[in-house]
Amino acid sequence: MKFIKRLFVFTLVCMILGVSAIFAMYFYVEKDLPNVDELRHVELETPMQVFSQDGKLIAQFGEKKRIPVQFEDIPQELIDALIATEDSRFYTHYGVDPIGITRAAVVVAMSGSAKQGASTITQQLARNFFLSNEKKIMRKIQEIFLAMKIEQLLTKEEILELYINKIFLGYRSYGFGAAAQTYFGQDLQDLSLSEIATLAGMPKAPSTMNPIYSPERATSRRNIVLMRMLEEGYITQAEHDAARNEEVLSKYHGAEIELRAPYVAELARAWMVERYGEEAYTSGMNIYTTVDSKLQEAANTAAIENLFGYDERHGYRGARENAWKEGQAPLSSDEINRFLRPHPIYGDLRPAVVTAVNDDSAEVQVKTRGVQTISWDEMKWARPFINDDRQGPAPKTASEIMTVGEMVWVREKEQAATEENPEPASIWRLSQVPEANTAFVAMNPENGAVTSLVGGFNFVHNKFNRATQSVRQVGSSIKPFVYSAALDNGMTLATLVNDAPINQWDKSQGTAWRPKNSPPTYTGPTRVRIGLAQSKNVMAVRVLRDVGLDETRDYLTRFGFDKADLPRSETIALGAGSLTPVQMAQGYSVFVNGGYYVEPYYIERVEGPYGDLEFQAEPQTICRENCTTAVDDEFQEQDLESQYAPQVISEQTAFLMREMMYSNVWGGGNWREGTGWNGTGWRAQSLKRRDIGGKTGTTNDSKDAWYNGYGPGIVATAWVGFDTHTRKLGRTSTNRNLGKDQVTGAEAGARTAQPAWVDFMSVALEGVPQERKAIPKNIVRVRIDRDSGLLTNQFDGTSMFEYFEEGTEPKDFVRSGSSGDIYSDSDGEELF
């Protein structure tokens, strides 16, 4: 009895000492414990995402991948798997599992080190948010006290939700939502039981037990999770067996990018960092750009296919590298894969190794696509490249083009469906990385929203954005702005300007300036409408002289152009000024929207991680009725701060300019009566629309090729050129292997850039009703003589209707029997 009393007293003393030690330990570490109240308002670090205006994912930025899920969206199987594996008494303990602690303590006592954990899910949450992963007794004590405080603060459901969204699961994935996307490319709710068990087994060692690093270890750990779920009664034996027999198949999945617009994504990223700082990367904010997914895809296809077309017609530059050379043993399939691994993929363009060559075909092993066949039709373009102006003879067999062991570039194309093959199939084409480059931009002329933008051949290949950063000479693309100044200076579409050579001595240079038409043909006195539509260089110079050089440069600033980019030289009329493609689209928008300057913008709105609106664009609106603003004589910086877009040219001038650009596509006259003529943009007639117009642009020596044009509600600009300003786009000769529709001759805006514009517009205007011509007030239409531009009473092929701003129409009638040769121009300068 005495022994029992002593044992009882000893036990009681131990209990008191133990409780006192716990309290003492708590007060000792309490000052260092973080405030768990922060969990009530925790903001998980989630990546920043960029979307098109219609919700297609363009890009994701941020060090940590996280896709937050709310508790009601978490699959019950995942909750069961985690509880069965990590914390089977989760719903009954208060943050600490005494049985687990006792088990861990025995291991420590026997081994002398903390080899086994006893952490509950709540303790793991405490460690993930507030502590490190080091295995030390003091850290474990802090973890225990934090877990108990968390249990007092949060419900079990809130604890589970935070744990599932916070835990690191390898490959920069934080939370099970991100892990589901990373390892299986699916949403968490769409995973199978086997895939859920695989993820649930990873918290123990996410870097080495994930199914990408080690499928074997991941499978073994998955089986343990399934066994625990069976033992706890969460799944049946049949479910266990079915999931256990399922093979663990996993590969790395990035964010599910739905729309290829990397140059737009980079613009959005830079804008966000400038506005919100580096925290933007982990803010979870969603940026909705002004890009339309349909138009962006159309721009991608049109611009890049057009660039490939330019590159291929100039010849094949051959393989630049060999996997093995003649006389060496060929590589195995696995060795070829290893050889190709470091070589990048540029969009649809992939590296491949030639494994067999026949007379009219070749076999290639393509990076990540296996062995493919290239038919003769997909390689017969590949005559040798000599220089930008010369190509070698057309090949006759595949062996003239490729050799076994060479590394080549190929791209996958979709073959059009036929009656025999109604399902479109993929074919592979020999290709190469283009040395020239391209840019394309389309915008809404009513508000400046950029609806599509291509900044170059490929963002991985080169991140320089040629649409916004590349300042290039614009060639004849500048002429509409010069002619607009002339219309505001009293000229009309029927005014005659002398299309005759100019020979002017330049004292400062000691040479004569002799601008020439391209082609060098001259028609004498010619109406202004024809001069712009056919891009007559000497007429543009004379129009500039009529307005005045300084007056023209001042006038061009109305369109948002910087005067510093416009040289004080008459060569400005021929395109010596340098602008970006976005600036060109912005300038042409003025003509299309009735004379208003709209600032291009790319960001439509920004939403927080929970859908709250952080930013909403407020573009300037065009006010056409009951407005207090008048046409600005000069574009002013303060105009951009106004609610309304400034009107920089009159509605009447804008209409007349559209008329001239309409003629650039559709020409004029009557072909049956022998008076028909085409503009330089006649290739756009294939669109079969009478509500389009535009202007070609080619610089000296064809270093830059442009096409700028419009359709209902859209303006688009295409550019092609080399990044180096010294290299010419060159010319091509006929390839006898190709058909009659091939492009040959000197490269120029119409041949080199306009095809991209036409292909884009064929998609952009699909389903858009033809827009009727809206004639503004104070515009009159009178019948004039084609040759003189004067009034006429004739109703035959010598006459036509022309538009004039009221008060500028001709007052005199052409003399009966007179011809177009009614002007004396002995010195070549009387008509400007």
Coordinates of N, CA and C in Angstrom, one line a residue, residues 251-381:
K251 N 3.6 13.2 -68.0 CA 4.7 14.0 -68.6 C 4.4 15.4 -68.2
Y252 N 5.4 16.2 -68.4 CA 5.3 17.6 -68.0 C 4.3 18.4 -68.8
H253 N 3.4 19.1 -68.2 CA 2.5 19.9 -68.9 C 2.6 21.3 -68.3
G254 N 2.9 22.3 -69.2 CA 2.9 23.7 -68.8 C 1.4 24.1 -68.7
A255 N 1.3 25.5 -68.6 CA -0.1 26.0 -68.6 C -0.7 25.7 -69.9
E256 N -2.0 25.4 -70.0 CA -2.7 25.0 -71.2 C -2.9 26.3 -72.0
I257 N -1.9 26.7 -72.8 CA -2.0 27.9 -73.6 C -3.0 27.6 -74.7
E258 N -4.0 28.5 -74.9 CA -5.0 28.2 -75.9 C -4.9 29.1 -77.1
L259 N -4.1 30.2 -77.0 CA -3.9 31.1 -78.1 C -2.4 31.5 -78.2
R260 N -1.9 31.5 -79.4 CA -0.5 31.8 -79.6 C -0.4 33.3 -79.8
A261 N 0.0 34.1 -78.8 CA 0.2 35.5 -79.0 C 1.3 36.0 -78.0
P262 N 2.5 35.5 -78.1 CA 3.5 35.7 -77.1 C 4.0 37.2 -77.1
Y263 N 4.0 37.9 -78.3 CA 4.4 39.3 -78.3 C 3.4 40.1 -77.5
V264 N 2.1 39.8 -77.6 CA 1.1 40.5 -76.9 C 1.2 40.2 -75.4
A265 N 1.5 38.9 -75.0 CA 1.7 38.6 -73.6 C 2.9 39.3 -73.0
E266 N 3.9 39.5 -73.8 CA 5.1 40.3 -73.3 C 4.7 41.8 -73.0
L267 N 3.9 42.3 -73.9 CA 3.4 43.7 -73.7 C 2.6 43.8 -72.4
A268 N 1.8 42.8 -72.2 CA 0.9 42.8 -71.0 C 1.8 42.6 -69.8
R269 N 2.8 41.7 -69.8 CA 3.7 41.5 -68.7 C 4.4 42.8 -68.3
A270 N 5.0 43.4 -69.3 CA 5.7 44.7 -69.0 C 4.8 45.8 -68.4
W271 N 3.6 45.8 -69.0 CA 2.6 46.8 -68.5 C 2.3 46.5 -67.0
M272 N 2.1 45.3 -66.7 CA 1.7 44.9 -65.3 C 2.8 45.2 -64.3
V273 N 4.0 44.9 -64.7 CA 5.2 45.1 -63.8 C 5.4 46.6 -63.6
E274 N 5.2 47.4 -64.6 CA 5.3 48.8 -64.5 C 4.3 49.4 -63.6
R275 N 3.1 48.8 -63.7 CA 2.0 49.4 -62.9 C 1.9 48.8 -61.4
Y276 N 2.2 47.5 -61.3 CA 2.1 46.9 -60.0 C 3.4 46.4 -59.3
G277 N 4.5 46.5 -60.1 CA 5.7 46.1 -59.5 C 5.9 44.6 -59.6
E278 N 7.0 44.1 -59.0 CA 7.3 42.6 -59.1 C 6.3 41.7 -58.5
E279 N 5.4 42.3 -57.6 CA 4.4 41.5 -57.0 C 3.4 41.0 -58.0
A280 N 3.3 41.6 -59.1 CA 2.4 41.2 -60.1 C 2.5 39.8 -60.5
Y281 N 3.7 39.2 -60.5 CA 4.0 37.9 -60.9 C 3.3 36.9 -59.9
T282 N 3.1 37.2 -58.7 CA 2.5 36.3 -57.7 C 1.1 36.8 -57.3
S283 N 0.5 37.7 -58.0 CA -0.7 38.4 -57.5 C -1.9 37.6 -57.9
G284 N -1.8 36.6 -58.8 CA -3.0 35.9 -59.3 C -3.9 36.7 -60.1
M285 N -3.5 37.9 -60.6 CA -4.3 38.7 -61.4 C -4.4 38.2 -62.8
N286 N -5.6 38.4 -63.4 CA -5.8 38.0 -64.8 C -6.0 39.2 -65.6
I287 N -5.1 39.3 -66.7 CA -5.1 40.4 -67.6 C -5.8 40.0 -68.9
Y288 N -6.9 40.8 -69.2 CA -7.6 40.5 -70.4 C -7.2 41.6 -71.4
T289 N -6.6 41.1 -72.5 CA -6.1 42.0 -73.5 C -7.2 42.3 -74.5
T290 N -6.9 43.2 -75.5 CA -7.9 43.6 -76.5 C -7.8 42.6 -77.7
V291 N -7.0 41.6 -77.6 CA -6.8 40.7 -78.7 C -8.0 39.8 -78.9
D292 N -8.5 39.7 -80.1 CA -9.6 38.7 -80.4 C -8.9 37.4 -80.9
S293 N -9.3 36.3 -80.3 CA -8.7 35.0 -80.6 C -8.8 34.7 -82.1
K294 N -9.9 34.9 -82.7 CA -10.1 34.5 -84.1 C -9.2 35.4 -85.0
L295 N -9.1 36.7 -84.7 CA -8.2 37.5 -85.5 C -6.8 37.3 -85.2
Q296 N -6.4 36.9 -84.0 CA -5.0 36.7 -83.7 C -4.6 35.4 -84.4
E297 N -5.4 34.4 -84.4 CA -5.0 33.1 -85.1 C -4.9 33.4 -86.6
A298 N -5.8 34.2 -87.1 CA -5.7 34.6 -88.6 C -4.4 35.3 -88.9
A299 N -4.1 36.3 -88.0 CA -2.8 37.0 -88.2 C -1.6 36.1 -88.1
N300 N -1.6 35.2 -87.1 CA -0.5 34.3 -87.0 C -0.3 33.5 -88.3
T301 N -1.4 32.9 -88.8 CA -1.3 32.1 -90.0 C -0.9 32.9 -91.2
A302 N -1.6 34.0 -91.4 CA -1.3 34.9 -92.6 C 0.1 35.4 -92.6
A303 N 0.6 35.9 -91.5 CA 1.9 36.5 -91.5 C 3.0 35.5 -91.6
I304 N 2.9 34.4 -90.9 CA 4.0 33.4 -90.9 C 4.0 32.6 -92.2
E305 N 2.8 32.2 -92.7 CA 2.8 31.5 -94.0 C 3.3 32.4 -95.1
N306 N 3.0 33.7 -95.0 CA 3.5 34.6 -96.1 C 5.0 34.7 -96.0
L307 N 5.6 34.7 -94.7 CA 7.0 34.8 -94.6 C 7.7 33.5 -95.1
F308 N 7.1 32.4 -94.8 CA 7.6 31.1 -95.4 C 7.6 31.2 -96.9
G309 N 6.5 31.7 -97.4 CA 6.4 31.8 -98.9 C 7.5 32.6 -99.5
Y310 N 7.8 33.8 -98.9 CA 8.9 34.6 -99.3 C 10.2 33.9 -99.2
D311 N 10.4 33.2 -98.1 CA 11.7 32.6 -97.9 C 11.9 31.4 -98.8
E312 N 10.9 30.6 -99.1 CA 11.1 29.5 -99.9 C 11.3 29.8 -101.4
R313 N 10.6 30.9 -101.9 CA 10.8 31.2 -103.3 C 12.2 31.8 -103.6
H314 N 12.9 32.2 -102.5 CA 14.3 32.6 -102.7 C 15.3 31.5 -102.6
G315 N 14.9 30.3 -102.4 CA 15.8 29.1 -102.4 C 16.1 28.5 -101.1
Y316 N 16.6 27.3 -101.2 CA 16.9 26.5 -100.0 C 18.4 26.7 -99.6
R317 N 18.7 27.0 -98.4 CA 20.0 27.3 -97.9 C 20.7 26.0 -97.4
G318 N 20.0 24.9 -97.5 CA 20.7 23.7 -97.1 C 20.8 23.4 -95.6
A319 N 21.2 22.2 -95.3 CA 21.4 21.8 -93.9 C 22.6 22.5 -93.3
R320 N 22.5 22.9 -92.1 CA 23.6 23.6 -91.4 C 24.3 22.7 -90.4
E321 N 23.8 21.5 -90.2 CA 24.3 20.6 -89.2 C 24.1 19.1 -89.7
N322 N 24.9 18.2 -89.2 CA 24.7 16.8 -89.5 C 24.7 16.0 -88.2
A323 N 23.8 15.0 -88.2 CA 23.8 14.1 -87.0 C 24.9 13.0 -87.3
W324 N 25.2 12.7 -88.5 CA 26.3 11.9 -88.9 C 26.6 12.2 -90.4
K325 N 27.8 11.9 -90.7 CA 28.3 12.2 -92.1 C 28.4 10.9 -92.9
E326 N 28.6 11.1 -94.2 CA 28.8 9.9 -95.1 C 30.0 9.1 -94.6
G327 N 29.8 7.8 -94.6 CA 30.9 7.0 -94.1 C 30.8 6.6 -92.7
Q328 N 30.1 7.4 -91.9 CA 29.9 7.1 -90.5 C 28.7 6.2 -90.2
A329 N 28.7 5.5 -89.1 CA 27.6 4.7 -88.8 C 26.4 5.6 -88.4
P330 N 25.2 5.2 -88.9 CA 24.0 6.0 -88.6 C 23.6 5.9 -87.2
L331 N 23.0 6.9 -86.6 CA 22.5 6.9 -85.2 C 21.3 6.0 -85.1
S332 N 21.1 5.5 -83.9 CA 19.8 4.8 -83.7 C 18.7 5.8 -83.4
S333 N 17.5 5.3 -83.3 CA 16.4 6.2 -83.1 C 16.5 6.9 -81.8
D334 N 16.9 6.3 -80.7 CA 17.1 6.9 -79.4 C 18.3 7.9 -79.5
E335 N 19.3 7.6 -80.2 CA 20.4 8.5 -80.4 C 20.0 9.8 -81.2
I336 N 19.2 9.6 -82.2 CA 18.7 10.8 -82.9 C 17.8 11.7 -82.0
N337 N 17.0 11.0 -81.1 CA 16.2 11.8 -80.2 C 17.1 12.6 -79.3
R338 N 18.2 12.0 -78.8 CA 19.1 12.8 -77.9 C 19.8 13.9 -78.7
F339 N 20.1 13.6 -80.0 CA 20.7 14.7 -80.8 C 19.8 15.9 -81.0
L340 N 18.5 15.6 -81.2 CA 17.5 16.6 -81.5 C 17.1 17.4 -80.2
R341 N 17.3 16.8 -79.1 CA 16.8 17.4 -77.8 C 17.2 18.8 -77.6
P342 N 18.4 19.2 -77.8 CA 18.8 20.6 -77.5 C 18.3 21.6 -78.5
H343 N 17.9 21.1 -79.7 CA 17.4 22.0 -80.8 C 16.0 22.5 -80.5
P344 N 15.8 23.8 -80.6 CA 14.5 24.4 -80.2 C 13.4 24.1 -81.3
I345 N 12.1 24.3 -80.9 CA 11.0 24.2 -81.8 C 10.5 25.6 -81.9
Y346 N 10.3 26.0 -83.2 CA 9.8 27.4 -83.4 C 8.4 27.3 -84.0
G347 N 7.4 27.3 -83.1 CA 6.0 27.2 -83.5 C 5.8 25.9 -84.2
D348 N 5.4 25.9 -85.5 CA 5.2 24.7 -86.3 C 6.5 24.1 -86.9
L349 N 7.5 24.8 -86.7 CA 8.8 24.4 -87.3 C 9.6 23.6 -86.4
R350 N 9.9 22.4 -86.8 CA 10.6 21.4 -85.9 C 11.9 20.9 -86.6
P351 N 12.9 20.6 -85.7 CA 14.2 20.0 -86.3 C 13.9 18.5 -86.6
A352 N 14.6 18.0 -87.5 CA 14.5 16.6 -87.9 C 15.8 16.1 -88.5
V353 N 16.0 14.8 -88.5 CA 17.2 14.2 -89.1 C 16.7 13.3 -90.2
V354 N 17.4 13.4 -91.4 CA 17.0 12.6 -92.6 C 17.5 11.2 -92.4
T355 N 16.6 10.2 -92.5 CA 17.0 8.8 -92.3 C 17.0 8.0 -93.5
A356 N 16.3 8.5 -94.6 CA 16.3 7.8 -95.9 C 15.9 8.8 -97.0
V357 N 16.5 8.6 -98.1 CA 16.2 9.5 -99.3 C 15.9 8.6 -100.5
N358 N 14.7 8.8 -101.1 CA 14.3 8.1 -102.3 C 14.3 9.1 -103.5
D359 N 13.9 8.6 -104.6 CA 13.9 9.6 -105.8 C 13.0 10.7 -105.6
D360 N 11.8 10.4 -105.0 CA 10.7 11.5 -104.9 C 10.2 11.6 -103.5
S361 N 10.9 11.2 -102.5 CA 10.5 11.4 -101.1 C 11.6 11.2 -100.2
A362 N 11.4 11.5 -98.9 CA 12.5 11.3 -97.9 C 11.8 10.9 -96.6
E363 N 12.5 10.2 -95.8 CA 12.1 9.8 -94.4 C 12.9 10.7 -93.5
V364 N 12.2 11.3 -92.5 CA 12.9 12.1 -91.5 C 12.3 11.7 -90.1
Q365 N 13.2 11.7 -89.1 CA 12.8 11.6 -87.7 C 12.7 12.9 -87.1
V366 N 11.4 13.3 -86.8 CA 11.1 14.7 -86.3 C 11.1 14.7 -84.8
K367 N 11.6 15.8 -84.2 CA 11.7 15.9 -82.8 C 10.3 15.8 -82.2
T368 N 10.1 14.9 -81.3 CA 8.8 14.5 -80.6 C 7.7 14.1 -81.5
R369 N 8.0 13.8 -82.8 CA 6.9 13.4 -83.7 C 7.2 12.1 -84.4
G370 N 8.4 11.5 -84.1 CA 8.7 10.2 -84.7 C 9.1 10.3 -86.2
V371 N 9.1 9.2 -86.9 CA 9.5 9.2 -88.3 C 8.3 9.6 -89.2
Q372 N 8.6 10.5 -90.1 CA 7.6 11.1 -91.0 C 8.1 11.0 -92.4
T373 N 7.2 11.1 -93.4 CA 7.6 11.1 -94.8 C 7.3 12.5 -95.4
I374 N 8.3 13.0 -96.2 CA 8.1 14.2 -96.9 C 8.0 13.8 -98.4
S375 N 6.9 14.2 -99.0 CA 6.7 13.8 -100.4 C 7.4 14.9 -101.3
W376 N 7.5 14.5 -102.6 CA 8.1 15.4 -103.6 C 7.4 16.8 -103.6
D377 N 6.1 16.8 -103.6 CA 5.4 18.1 -103.7 C 5.7 19.0 -102.5
E378 N 6.2 18.5 -101.4 CA 6.5 19.3 -100.2 C 8.0 19.6 -100.2
M379 N 8.8 19.3 -101.2 CA 10.2 19.6 -101.2 C 10.7 20.2 -102.5
K380 N 9.8 20.1 -103.6 CA 10.3 20.5 -104.9 C 10.6 22.0 -105.1
W381 N 10.2 22.8 -104.1 CA 10.5 24.2 -104.1 C 12.0 24.5 -103.9

